[in-house]
GROMACS .gro file of C-alpha atoms in nm:
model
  248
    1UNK     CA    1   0.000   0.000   0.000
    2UNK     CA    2   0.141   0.328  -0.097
    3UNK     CA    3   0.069   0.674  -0.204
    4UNK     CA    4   0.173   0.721  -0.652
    5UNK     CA    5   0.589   0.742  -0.690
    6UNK     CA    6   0.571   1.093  -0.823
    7UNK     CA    7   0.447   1.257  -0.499
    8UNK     CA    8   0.657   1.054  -0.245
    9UNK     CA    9   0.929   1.172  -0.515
   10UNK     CA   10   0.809   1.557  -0.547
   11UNK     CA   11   0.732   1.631  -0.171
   12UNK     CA   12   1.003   1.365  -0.017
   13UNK     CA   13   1.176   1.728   0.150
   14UNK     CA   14   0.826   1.833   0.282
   15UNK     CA   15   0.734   1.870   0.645
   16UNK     CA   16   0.395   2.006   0.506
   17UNK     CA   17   0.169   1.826   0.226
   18UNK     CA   18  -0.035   2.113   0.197
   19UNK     CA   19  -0.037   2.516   0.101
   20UNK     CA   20   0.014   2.559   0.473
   21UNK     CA   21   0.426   2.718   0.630
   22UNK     CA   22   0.464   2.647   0.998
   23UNK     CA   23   0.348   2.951   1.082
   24UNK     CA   24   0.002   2.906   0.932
   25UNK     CA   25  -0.024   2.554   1.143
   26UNK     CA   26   0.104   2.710   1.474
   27UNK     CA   27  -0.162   2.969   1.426
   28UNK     CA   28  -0.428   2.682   1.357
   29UNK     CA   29  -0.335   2.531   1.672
   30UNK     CA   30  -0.364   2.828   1.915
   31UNK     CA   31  -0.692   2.908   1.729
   32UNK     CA   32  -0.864   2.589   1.834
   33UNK     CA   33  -0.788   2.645   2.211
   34UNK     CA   34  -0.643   2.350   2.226
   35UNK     CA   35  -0.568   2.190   2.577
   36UNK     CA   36  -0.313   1.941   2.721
   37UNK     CA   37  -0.447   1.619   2.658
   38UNK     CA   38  -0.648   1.657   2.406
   39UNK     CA   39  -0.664   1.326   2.160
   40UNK     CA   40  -0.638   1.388   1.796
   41UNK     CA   41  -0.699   1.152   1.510
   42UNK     CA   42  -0.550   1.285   1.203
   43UNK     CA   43  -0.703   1.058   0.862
   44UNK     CA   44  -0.400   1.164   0.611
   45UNK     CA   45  -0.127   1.278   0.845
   46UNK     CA   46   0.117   1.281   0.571
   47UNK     CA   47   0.462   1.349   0.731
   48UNK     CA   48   0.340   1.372   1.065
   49UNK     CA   49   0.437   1.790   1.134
   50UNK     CA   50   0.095   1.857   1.275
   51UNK     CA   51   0.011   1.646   1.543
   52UNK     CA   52   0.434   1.622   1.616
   53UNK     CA   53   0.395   2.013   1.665
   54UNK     CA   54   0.070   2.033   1.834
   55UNK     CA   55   0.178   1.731   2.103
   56UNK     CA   56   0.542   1.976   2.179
   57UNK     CA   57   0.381   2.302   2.194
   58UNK     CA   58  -0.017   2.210   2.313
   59UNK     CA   59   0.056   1.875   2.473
   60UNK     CA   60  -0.192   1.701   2.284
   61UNK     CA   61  -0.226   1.328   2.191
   62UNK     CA   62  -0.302   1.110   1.914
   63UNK     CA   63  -0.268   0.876   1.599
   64UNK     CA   64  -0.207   0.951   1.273
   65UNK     CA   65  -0.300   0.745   0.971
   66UNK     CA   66  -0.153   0.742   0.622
   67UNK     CA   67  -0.078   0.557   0.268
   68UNK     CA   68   0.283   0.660   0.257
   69UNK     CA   69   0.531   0.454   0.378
   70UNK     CA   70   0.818   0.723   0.360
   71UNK     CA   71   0.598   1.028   0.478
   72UNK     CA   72   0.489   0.747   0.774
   73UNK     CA   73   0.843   0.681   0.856
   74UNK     CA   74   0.951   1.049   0.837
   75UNK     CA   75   0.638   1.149   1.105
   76UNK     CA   76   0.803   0.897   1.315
   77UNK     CA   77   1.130   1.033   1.300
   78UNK     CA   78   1.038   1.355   1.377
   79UNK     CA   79   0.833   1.233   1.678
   80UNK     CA   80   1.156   1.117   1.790
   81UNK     CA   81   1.333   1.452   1.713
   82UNK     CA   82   1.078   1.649   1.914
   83UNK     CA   83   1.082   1.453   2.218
   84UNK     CA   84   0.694   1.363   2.181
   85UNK     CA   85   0.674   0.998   2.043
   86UNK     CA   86   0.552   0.871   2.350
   87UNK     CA   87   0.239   1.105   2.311
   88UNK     CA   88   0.157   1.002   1.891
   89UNK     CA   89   0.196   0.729   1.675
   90UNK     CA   90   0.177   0.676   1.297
   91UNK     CA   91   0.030   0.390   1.124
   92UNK     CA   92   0.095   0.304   0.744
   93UNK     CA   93  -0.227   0.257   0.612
   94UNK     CA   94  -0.538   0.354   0.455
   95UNK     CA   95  -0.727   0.596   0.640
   96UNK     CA   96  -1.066   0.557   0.420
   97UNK     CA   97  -1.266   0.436   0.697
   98UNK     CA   98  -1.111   0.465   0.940
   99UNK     CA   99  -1.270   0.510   1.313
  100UNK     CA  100  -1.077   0.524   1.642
  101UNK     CA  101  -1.169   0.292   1.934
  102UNK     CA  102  -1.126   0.592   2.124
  103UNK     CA  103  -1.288   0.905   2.109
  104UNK     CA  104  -1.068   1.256   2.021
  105UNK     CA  105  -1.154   1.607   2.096
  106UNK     CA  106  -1.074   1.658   1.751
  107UNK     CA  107  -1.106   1.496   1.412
  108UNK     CA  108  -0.903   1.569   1.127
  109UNK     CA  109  -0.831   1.516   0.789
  110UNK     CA  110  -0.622   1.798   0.629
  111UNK     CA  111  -0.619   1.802   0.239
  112UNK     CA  112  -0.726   1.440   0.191
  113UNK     CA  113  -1.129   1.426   0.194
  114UNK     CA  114  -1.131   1.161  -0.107
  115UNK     CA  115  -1.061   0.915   0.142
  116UNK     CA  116  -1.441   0.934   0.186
  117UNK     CA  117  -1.550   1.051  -0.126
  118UNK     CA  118  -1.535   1.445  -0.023
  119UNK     CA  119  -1.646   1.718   0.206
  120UNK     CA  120  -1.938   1.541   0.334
  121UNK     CA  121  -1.827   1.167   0.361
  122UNK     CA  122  -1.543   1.258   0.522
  123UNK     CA  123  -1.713   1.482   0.780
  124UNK     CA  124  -1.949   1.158   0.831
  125UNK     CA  125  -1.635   0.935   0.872
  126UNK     CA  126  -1.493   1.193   1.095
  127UNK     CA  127  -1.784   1.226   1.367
  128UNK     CA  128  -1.767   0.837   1.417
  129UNK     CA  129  -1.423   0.893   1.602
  130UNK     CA  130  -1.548   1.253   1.746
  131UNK     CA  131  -1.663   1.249   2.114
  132UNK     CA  132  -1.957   1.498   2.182
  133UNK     CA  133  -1.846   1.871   2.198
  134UNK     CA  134  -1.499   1.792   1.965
  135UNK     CA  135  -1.442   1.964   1.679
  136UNK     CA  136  -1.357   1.872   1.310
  137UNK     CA  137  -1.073   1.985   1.140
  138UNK     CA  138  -1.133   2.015   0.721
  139UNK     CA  139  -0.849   2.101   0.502
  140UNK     CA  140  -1.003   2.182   0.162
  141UNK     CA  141  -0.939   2.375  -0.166
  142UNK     CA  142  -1.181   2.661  -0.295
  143UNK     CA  143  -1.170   2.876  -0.558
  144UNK     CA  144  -1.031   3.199  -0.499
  145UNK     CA  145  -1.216   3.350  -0.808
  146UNK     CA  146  -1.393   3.124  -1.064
  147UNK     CA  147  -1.246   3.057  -1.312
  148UNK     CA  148  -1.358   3.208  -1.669
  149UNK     CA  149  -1.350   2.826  -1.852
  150UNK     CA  150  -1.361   2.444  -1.778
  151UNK     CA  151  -0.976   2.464  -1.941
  152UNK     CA  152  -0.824   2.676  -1.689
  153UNK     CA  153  -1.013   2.476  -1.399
  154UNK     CA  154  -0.806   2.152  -1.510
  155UNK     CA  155  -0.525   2.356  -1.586
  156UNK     CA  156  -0.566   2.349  -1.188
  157UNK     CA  157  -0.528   1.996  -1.187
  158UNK     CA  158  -0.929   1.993  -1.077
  159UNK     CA  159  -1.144   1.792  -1.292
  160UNK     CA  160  -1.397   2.098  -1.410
  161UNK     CA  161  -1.457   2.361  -1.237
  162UNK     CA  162  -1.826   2.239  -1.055
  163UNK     CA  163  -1.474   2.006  -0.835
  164UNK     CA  164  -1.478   2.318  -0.594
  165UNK     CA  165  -1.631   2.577  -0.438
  166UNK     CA  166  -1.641   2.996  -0.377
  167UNK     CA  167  -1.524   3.019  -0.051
  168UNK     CA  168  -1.867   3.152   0.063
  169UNK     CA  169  -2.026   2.906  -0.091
  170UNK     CA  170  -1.794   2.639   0.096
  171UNK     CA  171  -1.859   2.798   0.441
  172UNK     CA  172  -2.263   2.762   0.379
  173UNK     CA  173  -2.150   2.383   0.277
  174UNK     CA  174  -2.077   2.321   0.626
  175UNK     CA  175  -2.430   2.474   0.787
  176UNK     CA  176  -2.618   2.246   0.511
  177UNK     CA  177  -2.433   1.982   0.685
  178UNK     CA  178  -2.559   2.081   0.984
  179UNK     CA  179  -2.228   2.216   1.144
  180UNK     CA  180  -2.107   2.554   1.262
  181UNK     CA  181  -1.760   2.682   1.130
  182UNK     CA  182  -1.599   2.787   1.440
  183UNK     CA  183  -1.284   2.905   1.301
  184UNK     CA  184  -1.052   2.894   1.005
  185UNK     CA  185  -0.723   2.974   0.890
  186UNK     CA  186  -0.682   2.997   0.508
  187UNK     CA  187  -0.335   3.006   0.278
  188UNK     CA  188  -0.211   3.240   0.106
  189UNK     CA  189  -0.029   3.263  -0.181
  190UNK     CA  190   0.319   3.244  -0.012
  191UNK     CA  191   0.187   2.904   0.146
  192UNK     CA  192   0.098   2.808  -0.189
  193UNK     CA  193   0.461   2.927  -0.319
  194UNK     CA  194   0.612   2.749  -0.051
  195UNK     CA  195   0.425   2.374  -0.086
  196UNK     CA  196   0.482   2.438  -0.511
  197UNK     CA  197   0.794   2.577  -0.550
  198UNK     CA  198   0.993   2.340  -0.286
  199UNK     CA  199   0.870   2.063  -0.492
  200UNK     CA  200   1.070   2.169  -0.821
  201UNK     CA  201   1.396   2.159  -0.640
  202UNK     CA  202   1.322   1.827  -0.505
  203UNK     CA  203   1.278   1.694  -0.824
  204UNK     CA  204   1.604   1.855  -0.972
  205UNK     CA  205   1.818   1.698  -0.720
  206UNK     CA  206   1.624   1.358  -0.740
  207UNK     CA  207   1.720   1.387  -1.168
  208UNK     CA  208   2.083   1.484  -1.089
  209UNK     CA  209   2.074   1.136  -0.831
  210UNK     CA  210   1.862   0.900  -1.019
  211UNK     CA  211   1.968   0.994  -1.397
  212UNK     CA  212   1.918   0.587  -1.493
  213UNK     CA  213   1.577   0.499  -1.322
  214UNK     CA  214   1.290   0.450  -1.548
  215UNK     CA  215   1.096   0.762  -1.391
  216UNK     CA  216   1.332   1.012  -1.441
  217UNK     CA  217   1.131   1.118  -1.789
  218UNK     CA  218   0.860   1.164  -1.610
  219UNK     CA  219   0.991   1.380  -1.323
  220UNK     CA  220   1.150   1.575  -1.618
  221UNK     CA  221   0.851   1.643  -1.729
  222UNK     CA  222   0.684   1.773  -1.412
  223UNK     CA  223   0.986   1.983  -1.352
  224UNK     CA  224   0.943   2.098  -1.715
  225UNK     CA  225   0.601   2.223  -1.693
  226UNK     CA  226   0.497   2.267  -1.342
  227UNK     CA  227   0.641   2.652  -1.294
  228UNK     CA  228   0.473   2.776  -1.579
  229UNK     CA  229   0.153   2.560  -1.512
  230UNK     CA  230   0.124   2.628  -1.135
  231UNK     CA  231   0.201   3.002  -1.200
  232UNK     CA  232  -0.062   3.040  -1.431
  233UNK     CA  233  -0.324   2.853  -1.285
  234UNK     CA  234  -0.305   2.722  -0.904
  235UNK     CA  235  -0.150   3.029  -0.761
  236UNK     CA  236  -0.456   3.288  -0.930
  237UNK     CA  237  -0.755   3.054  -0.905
  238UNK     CA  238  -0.732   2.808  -0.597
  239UNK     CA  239  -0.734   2.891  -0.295
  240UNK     CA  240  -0.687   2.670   0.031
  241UNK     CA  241  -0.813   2.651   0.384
  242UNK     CA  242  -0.851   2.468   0.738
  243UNK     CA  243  -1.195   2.470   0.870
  244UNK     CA  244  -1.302   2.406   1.221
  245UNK     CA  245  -1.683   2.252   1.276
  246UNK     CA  246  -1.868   2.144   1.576
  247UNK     CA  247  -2.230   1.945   1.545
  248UNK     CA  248  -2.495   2.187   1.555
   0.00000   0.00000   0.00000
């Protein structure tokens, strides 16, 4: 079981899988209050950097799930580096349904709601490990301003452009749902700079290291077009955000 080559490849030097800087998920965590002891479940915990972060700075607790072996590993090496691996652990595997024997004051899943087939599957999936009065922590993209045709949605990398939402539009989502936003803390386009742009110099030292291996066309490719296509597209039209809900 594992995440496709290209992106343990392409983000292999992130801490972050996401349009989010460390600054954006340190203010996240002193936005939700959060309180020493506190059990998180994180569905898609990538590289491990939030719940490692939150358990040294808020004291909190918790498991993290994901399909990436290396991004697994790494969140367990940097348990170890920050002193806190006796308060998380992260388990290779597939967090698509996914529900904790134990209850958690909060409920995440940050950037990877196709687990459950989107916003509101995952939301379901997430209240089954929620214990009354937690909140639930949704990392989603919106669209910053729609865009004018279906060609510059996928140019996106979104399917068409009905894939997301206006941001207002997004935030009503949540009330149909039958959930109050209680906070959220949205990227910018520096967050988005920083989770892109890291990713091209990844792949240029992975080329100049793997020149022989059957991928390297491909990650030549990416490199190729990414700058242009990210530049053009991602960094005008998308736009990226962590929402906070509690039950209504």
């Amino acid at each position: 079981m594992d995440i496709p080559r290209i992106f343990n490849i392409t983000e292999s030097a992130h801490r972050i899988h996401n349009p989010f800087t460390p600054e954006k998920l340190a203010t996240l965590g002193t936005a939700l209050r959060l309180e020493t002891g506190t059990r998180v479940l994180d569905l898609g915990s990538g590289s491990g950097e939030m719940l490692c972060t939150w358990a040294r700075d808020h004291g909190v607790i918790g498991t993290g799930i994901d399909m990436s072996r290396l991004f697994t590993e790494q969140a367990k090496l940097r348990a170890v580096e920050l002193g806190v691996a006796d308060q998380v652990r992260f388990i290779h595997g597939d967090a698509a349904g996914y529900v904790s024997d134990e209850k958690a004051g909060v409920a995440a899943c940050v950037g990877a709601t196709w687990i459950a087939g989107g916003v509101a599957g995952t939301i379901e999936l997430l209240a089954q490990s929620l214990r009354p009065g937690g909140i639930i922590l949704i990392g989603e993209p919106y669209w910053r301003q729609l865009p004018p045709s279906e060609d510059v949605a996928r140019g996106c990398l979104a399917g068409s452009i009905s894939d997301f939402l206006l941001l207002p539009e997004l935030l009503a989502s949540f009330g149909h749902l039958g959930y109050d936003i209680v906070e959220m803390v949205l990227a910018d386009q520096d967050s988005w700079d920083r989770y892109e742009a890291a990713k091209w110099l990844t792949m240029r030292r992975w080329l100049e290291a793997n020149p022989g291996d059957e991928f390297a066309k491909d990650v030549r490719a990416q490199l190729t077009s990414e700058p242009e296509r990210y530049t053009a597209y991602t960094r005008e039209y998308l736009g990226w955000g962590v929402f906070a809900l509690m039950a209504r």
